[in-house]
GROMACS .gro file of C-alpha atoms in nm:
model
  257
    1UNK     CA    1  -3.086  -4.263  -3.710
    2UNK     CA    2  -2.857  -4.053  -3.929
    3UNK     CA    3  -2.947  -3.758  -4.152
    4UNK     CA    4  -2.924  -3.871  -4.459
    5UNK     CA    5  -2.781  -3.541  -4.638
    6UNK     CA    6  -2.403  -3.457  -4.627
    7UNK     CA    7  -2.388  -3.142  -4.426
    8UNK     CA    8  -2.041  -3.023  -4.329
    9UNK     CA    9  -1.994  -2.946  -3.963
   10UNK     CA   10  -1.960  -2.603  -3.993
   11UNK     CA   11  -2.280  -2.543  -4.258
   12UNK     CA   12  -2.478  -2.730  -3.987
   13UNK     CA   13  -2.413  -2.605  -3.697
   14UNK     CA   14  -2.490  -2.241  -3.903
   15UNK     CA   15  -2.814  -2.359  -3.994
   16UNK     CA   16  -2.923  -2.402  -3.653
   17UNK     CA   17  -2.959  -2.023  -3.651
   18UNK     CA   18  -3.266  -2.086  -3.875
   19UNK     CA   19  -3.613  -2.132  -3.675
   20UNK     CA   20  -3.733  -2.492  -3.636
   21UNK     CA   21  -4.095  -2.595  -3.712
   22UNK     CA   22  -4.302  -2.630  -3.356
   23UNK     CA   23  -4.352  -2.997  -3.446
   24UNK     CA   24  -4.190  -3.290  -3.224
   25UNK     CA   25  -3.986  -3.625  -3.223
   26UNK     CA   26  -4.205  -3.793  -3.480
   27UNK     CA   27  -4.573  -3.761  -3.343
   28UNK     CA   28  -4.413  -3.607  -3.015
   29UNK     CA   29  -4.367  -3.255  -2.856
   30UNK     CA   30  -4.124  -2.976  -2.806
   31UNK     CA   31  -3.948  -3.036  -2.492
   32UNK     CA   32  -3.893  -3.325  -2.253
   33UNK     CA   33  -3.722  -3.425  -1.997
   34UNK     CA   34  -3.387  -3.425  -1.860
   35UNK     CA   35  -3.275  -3.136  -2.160
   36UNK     CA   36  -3.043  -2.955  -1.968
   37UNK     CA   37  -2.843  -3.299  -2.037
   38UNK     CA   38  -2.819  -3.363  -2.373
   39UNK     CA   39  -2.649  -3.202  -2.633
   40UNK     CA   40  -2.600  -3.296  -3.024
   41UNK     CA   41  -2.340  -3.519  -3.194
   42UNK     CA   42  -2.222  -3.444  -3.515
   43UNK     CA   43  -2.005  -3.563  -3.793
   44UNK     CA   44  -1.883  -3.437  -4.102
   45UNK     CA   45  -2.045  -3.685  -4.307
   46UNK     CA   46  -2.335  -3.512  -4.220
   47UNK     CA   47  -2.436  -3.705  -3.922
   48UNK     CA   48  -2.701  -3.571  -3.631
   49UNK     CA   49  -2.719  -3.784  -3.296
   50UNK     CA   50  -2.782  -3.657  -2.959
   51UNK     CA   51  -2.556  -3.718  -2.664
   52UNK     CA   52  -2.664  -3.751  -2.288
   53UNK     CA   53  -2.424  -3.525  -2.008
   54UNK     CA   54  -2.286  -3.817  -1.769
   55UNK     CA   55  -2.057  -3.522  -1.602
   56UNK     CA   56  -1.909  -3.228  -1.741
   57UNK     CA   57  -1.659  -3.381  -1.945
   58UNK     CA   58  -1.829  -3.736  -2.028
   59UNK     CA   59  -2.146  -3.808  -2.299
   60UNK     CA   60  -2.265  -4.096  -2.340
   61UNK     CA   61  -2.442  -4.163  -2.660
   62UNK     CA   62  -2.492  -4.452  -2.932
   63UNK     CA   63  -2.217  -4.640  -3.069
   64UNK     CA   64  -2.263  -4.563  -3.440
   65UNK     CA   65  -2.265  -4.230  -3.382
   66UNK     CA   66  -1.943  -4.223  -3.263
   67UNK     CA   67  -1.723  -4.395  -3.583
   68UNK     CA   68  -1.384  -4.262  -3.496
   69UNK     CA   69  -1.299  -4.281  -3.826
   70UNK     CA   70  -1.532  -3.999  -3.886
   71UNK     CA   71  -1.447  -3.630  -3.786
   72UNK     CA   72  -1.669  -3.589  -3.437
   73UNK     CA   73  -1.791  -3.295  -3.262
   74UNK     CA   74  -1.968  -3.235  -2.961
   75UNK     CA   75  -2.259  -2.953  -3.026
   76UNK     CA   76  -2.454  -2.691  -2.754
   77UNK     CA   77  -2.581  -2.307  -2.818
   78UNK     CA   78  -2.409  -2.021  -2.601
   79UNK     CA   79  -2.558  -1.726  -2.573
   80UNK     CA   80  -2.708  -1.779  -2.903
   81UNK     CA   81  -2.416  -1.889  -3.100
   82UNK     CA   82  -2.321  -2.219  -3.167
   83UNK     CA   83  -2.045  -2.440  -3.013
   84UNK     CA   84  -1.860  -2.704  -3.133
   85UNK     CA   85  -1.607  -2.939  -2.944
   86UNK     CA   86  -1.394  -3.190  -3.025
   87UNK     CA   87  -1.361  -3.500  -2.872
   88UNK     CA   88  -1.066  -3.589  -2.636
   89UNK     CA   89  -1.117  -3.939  -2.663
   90UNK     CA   90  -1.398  -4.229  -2.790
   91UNK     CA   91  -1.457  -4.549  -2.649
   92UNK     CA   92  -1.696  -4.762  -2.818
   93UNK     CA   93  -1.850  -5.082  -2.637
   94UNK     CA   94  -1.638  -5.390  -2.724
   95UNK     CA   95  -1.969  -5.574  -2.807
   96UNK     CA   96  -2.064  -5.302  -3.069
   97UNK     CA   97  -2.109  -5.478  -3.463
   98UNK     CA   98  -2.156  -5.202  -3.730
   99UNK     CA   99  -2.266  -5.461  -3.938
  100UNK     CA  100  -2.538  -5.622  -3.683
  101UNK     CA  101  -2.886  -5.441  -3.850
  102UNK     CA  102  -2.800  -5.642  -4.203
  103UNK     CA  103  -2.661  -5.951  -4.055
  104UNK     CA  104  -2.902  -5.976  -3.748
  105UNK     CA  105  -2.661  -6.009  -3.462
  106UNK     CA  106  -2.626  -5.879  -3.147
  107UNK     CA  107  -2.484  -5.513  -3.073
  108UNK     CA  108  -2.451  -5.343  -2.765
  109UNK     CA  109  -2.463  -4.971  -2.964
  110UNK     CA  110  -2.321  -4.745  -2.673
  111UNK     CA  111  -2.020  -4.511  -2.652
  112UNK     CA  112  -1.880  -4.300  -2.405
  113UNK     CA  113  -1.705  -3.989  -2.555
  114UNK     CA  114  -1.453  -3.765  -2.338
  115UNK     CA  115  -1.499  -3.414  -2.421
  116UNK     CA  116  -1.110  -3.182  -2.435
  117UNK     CA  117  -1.299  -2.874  -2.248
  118UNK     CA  118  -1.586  -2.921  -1.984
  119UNK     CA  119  -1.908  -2.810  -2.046
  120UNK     CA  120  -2.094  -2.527  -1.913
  121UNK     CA  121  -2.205  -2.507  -1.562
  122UNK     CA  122  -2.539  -2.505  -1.669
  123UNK     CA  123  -2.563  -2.854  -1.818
  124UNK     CA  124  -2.697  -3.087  -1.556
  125UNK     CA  125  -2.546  -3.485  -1.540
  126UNK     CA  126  -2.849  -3.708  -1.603
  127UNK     CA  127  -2.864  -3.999  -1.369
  128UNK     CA  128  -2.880  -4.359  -1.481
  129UNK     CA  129  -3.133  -4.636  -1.384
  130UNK     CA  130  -2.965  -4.978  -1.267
  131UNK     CA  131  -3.328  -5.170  -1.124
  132UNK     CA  132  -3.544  -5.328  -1.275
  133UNK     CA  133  -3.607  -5.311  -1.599
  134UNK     CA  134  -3.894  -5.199  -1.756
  135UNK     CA  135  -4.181  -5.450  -1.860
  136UNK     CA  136  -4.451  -5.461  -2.075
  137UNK     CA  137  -4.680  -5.149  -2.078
  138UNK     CA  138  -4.440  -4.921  -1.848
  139UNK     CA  139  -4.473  -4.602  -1.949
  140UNK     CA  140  -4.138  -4.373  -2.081
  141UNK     CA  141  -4.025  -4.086  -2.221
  142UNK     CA  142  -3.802  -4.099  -2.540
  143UNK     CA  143  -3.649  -3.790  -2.659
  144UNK     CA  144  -3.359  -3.615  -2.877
  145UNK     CA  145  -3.247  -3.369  -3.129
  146UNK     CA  146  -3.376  -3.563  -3.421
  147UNK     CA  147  -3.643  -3.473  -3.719
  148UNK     CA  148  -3.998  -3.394  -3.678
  149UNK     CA  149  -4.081  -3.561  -3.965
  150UNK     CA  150  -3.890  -3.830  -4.149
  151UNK     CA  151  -3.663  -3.707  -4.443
  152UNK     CA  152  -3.640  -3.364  -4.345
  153UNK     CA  153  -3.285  -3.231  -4.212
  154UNK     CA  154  -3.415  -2.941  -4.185
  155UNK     CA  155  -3.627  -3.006  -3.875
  156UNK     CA  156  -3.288  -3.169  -3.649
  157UNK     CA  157  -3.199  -2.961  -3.374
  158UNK     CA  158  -3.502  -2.874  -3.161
  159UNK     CA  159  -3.517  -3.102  -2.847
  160UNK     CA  160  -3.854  -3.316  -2.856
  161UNK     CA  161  -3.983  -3.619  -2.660
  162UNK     CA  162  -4.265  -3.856  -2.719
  163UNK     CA  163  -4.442  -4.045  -2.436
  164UNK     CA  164  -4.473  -4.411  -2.531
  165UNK     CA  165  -4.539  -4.760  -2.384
  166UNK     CA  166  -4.292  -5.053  -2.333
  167UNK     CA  167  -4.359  -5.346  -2.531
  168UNK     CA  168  -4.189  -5.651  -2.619
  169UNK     CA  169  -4.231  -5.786  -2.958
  170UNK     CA  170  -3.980  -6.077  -2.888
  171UNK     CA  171  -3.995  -6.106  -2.518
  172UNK     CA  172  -3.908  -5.944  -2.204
  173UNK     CA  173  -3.533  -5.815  -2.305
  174UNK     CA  174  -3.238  -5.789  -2.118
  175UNK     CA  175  -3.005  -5.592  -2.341
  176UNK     CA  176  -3.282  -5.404  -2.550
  177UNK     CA  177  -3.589  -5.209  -2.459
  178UNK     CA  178  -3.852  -5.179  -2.735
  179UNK     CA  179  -4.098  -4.926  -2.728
  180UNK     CA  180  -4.437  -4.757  -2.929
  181UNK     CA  181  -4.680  -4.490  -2.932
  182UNK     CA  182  -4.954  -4.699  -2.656
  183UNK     CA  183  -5.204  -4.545  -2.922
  184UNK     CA  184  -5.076  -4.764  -3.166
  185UNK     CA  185  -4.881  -5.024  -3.010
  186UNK     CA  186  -4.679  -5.053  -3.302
  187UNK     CA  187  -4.913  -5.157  -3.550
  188UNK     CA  188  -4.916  -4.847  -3.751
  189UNK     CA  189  -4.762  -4.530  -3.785
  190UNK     CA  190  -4.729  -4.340  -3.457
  191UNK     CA  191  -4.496  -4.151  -3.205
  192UNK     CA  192  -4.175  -4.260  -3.178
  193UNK     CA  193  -3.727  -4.195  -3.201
  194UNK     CA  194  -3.638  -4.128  -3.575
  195UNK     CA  195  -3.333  -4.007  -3.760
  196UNK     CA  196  -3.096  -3.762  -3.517
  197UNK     CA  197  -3.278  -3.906  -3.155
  198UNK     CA  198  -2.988  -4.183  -3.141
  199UNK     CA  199  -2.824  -4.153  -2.849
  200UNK     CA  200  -3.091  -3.982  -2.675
  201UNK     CA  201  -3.256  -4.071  -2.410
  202UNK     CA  202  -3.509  -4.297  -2.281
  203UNK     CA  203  -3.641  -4.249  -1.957
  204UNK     CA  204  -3.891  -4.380  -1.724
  205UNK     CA  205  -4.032  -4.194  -1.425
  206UNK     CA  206  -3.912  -3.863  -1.361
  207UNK     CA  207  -3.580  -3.814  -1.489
  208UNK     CA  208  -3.401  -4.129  -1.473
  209UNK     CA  209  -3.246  -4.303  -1.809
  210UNK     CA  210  -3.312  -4.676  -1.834
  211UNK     CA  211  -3.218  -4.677  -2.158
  212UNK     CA  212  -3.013  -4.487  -2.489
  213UNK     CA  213  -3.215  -4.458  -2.834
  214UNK     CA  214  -3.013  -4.662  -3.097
  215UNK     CA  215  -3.300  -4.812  -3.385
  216UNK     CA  216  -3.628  -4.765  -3.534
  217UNK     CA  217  -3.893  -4.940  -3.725
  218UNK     CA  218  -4.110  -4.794  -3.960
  219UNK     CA  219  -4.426  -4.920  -4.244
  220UNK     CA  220  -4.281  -5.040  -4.565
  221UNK     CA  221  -4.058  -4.763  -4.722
  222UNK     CA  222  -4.028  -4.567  -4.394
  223UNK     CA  223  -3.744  -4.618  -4.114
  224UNK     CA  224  -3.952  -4.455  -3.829
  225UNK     CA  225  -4.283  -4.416  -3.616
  226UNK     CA  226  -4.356  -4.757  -3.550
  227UNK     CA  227  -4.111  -4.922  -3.354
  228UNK     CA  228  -3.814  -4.707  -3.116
  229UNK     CA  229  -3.498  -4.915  -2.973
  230UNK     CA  230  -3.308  -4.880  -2.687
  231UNK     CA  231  -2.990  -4.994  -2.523
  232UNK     CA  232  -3.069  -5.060  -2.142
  233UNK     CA  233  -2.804  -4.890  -1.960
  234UNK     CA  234  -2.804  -5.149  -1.616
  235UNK     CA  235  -2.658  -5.432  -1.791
  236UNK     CA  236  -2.398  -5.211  -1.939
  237UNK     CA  237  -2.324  -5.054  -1.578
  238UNK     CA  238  -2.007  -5.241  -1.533
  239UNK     CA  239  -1.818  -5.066  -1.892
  240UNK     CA  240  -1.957  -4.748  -1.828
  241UNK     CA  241  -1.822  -4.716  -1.501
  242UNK     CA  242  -1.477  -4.857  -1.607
  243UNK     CA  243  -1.460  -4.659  -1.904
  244UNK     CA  244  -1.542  -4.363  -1.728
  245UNK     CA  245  -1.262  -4.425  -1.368
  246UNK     CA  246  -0.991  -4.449  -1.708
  247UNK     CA  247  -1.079  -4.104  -1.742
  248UNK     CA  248  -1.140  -3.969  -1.382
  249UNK     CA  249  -1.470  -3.937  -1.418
  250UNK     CA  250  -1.798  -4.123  -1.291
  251UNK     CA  251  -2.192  -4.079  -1.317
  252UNK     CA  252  -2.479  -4.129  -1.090
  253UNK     CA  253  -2.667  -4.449  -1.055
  254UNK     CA  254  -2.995  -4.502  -0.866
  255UNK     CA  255  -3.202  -4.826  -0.814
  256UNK     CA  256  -3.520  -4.713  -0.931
  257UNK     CA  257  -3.669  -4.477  -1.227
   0.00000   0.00000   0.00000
């Protein structure tokens, strides 16, 4: 879910001066929950993701986001004015494939990024989900930073959700959680995660995050509004609490959403 024009980091993060359209994560609505713990990811090619606050110093966000090959910044407002910080380190899961989309294997798109100054007080650590997961028809929340309408860089940077419906297209998942507008159940054009909500999250109940945006579906010629991806976070608990004692950090589980 990557903008699709090459923006420089510092000519983006300008632009998000400009007002945004009142619009929403494709079919969705300004706001959501859990925003005091997300921020943006950006890269210089242009890229827009959106990261979720583990603590002050850790996001976790999707994998392709994250290319370390890729100059990577870490992206908030402060008073008005925007802020941009490097990262102090990357890890991407060891079971992430780049390449999986075209050649239809299996990716486990999460990274954990270490940030070299803490963030404001006023960001809030989301708390992840390791119970059950989700099953057909569960309701959840999917939000992020991305467009309000497909194609149009222009509308990144406002943070939207959409409330949609678990389904499962190919069976109850255990690494994957597939969700759709319940209006549509995926059949035609509806709510859903489009380009700049990877990384975001999914969440089910009040606040807690089952899962991290990473894909979407769309009709012919369109990547979004019919299908939204996500990687559930339980199965991954194991790496993301390794990953995260290498750097003195941690996050905060609980058993249900």
């Amino acid at each position: 879910m990557r903008v699709r024009t090459a923006i420089g980091l510092v000519a983006l993060a300008a632009a998000f001066a400009a007002p945004w359209p009142a619009s929403a994560v494709v079919g969705g609505r300004d706001g959501g929950p859990i925003a005091s713990s997300t921020v943006m990811v950006l890269n210089a090619r242009g890229g827009v993701c959106t990261g979720i606050v583990l603590s002050r110093r850790a996001i976790l966000t999707a994998a392709h986001c994250a290319d370390s090959r890729v100059d990577l910044r870490i992206h908030w407002r402060e008073g008005g004015e925007p802020v941009l910080v490097e990262p102090a380190a990357i890890a991407l899961h060891p079971e992430f494939n780049a390449k999986s989309v075209t050649n239809r294997q299996r990716s486990i798109d999460l990274a954990l990024v270490r940030l070299s100054t803490p963030l404001p007080a006023r960001f809030s650590p989301a708390t992840l989900v390791d119970g059950g997961l989700p099953r057909a028809g569960s309701p959840v929340t999917l939000s992020g930073y991305g467009v309000a309408r497909e194609g149009e860089a222009k509308t990144t940077g406002t943070y939207r959700s959409a409330a949609l419906a678990t389904v499962e297209p190919y069976g109850p998942g255990k690494i994957l959680l597939w969700a759709s507008d319940p209006a549509t159940g995926g059949k035609r054009p509806g709510a859903g995660a489009c380009q700049g909500d990877s990384g975001g999250p999914i969440v089910a109940g009040s606040d807690g995050v089952v899962a991290v945006s990473s894909w979407s579906t769309g009709p012919s010629g369109k990547q979004c509004g019919l299908l939204s991806q996500g990687v559930l976070v339980a199965p991954q608990r194991g790496w993301i609490d390794r990953t995260l004692a290498g750097w003195g950090e941690s996050v905060d589980w609980t058993n249900s959403p």
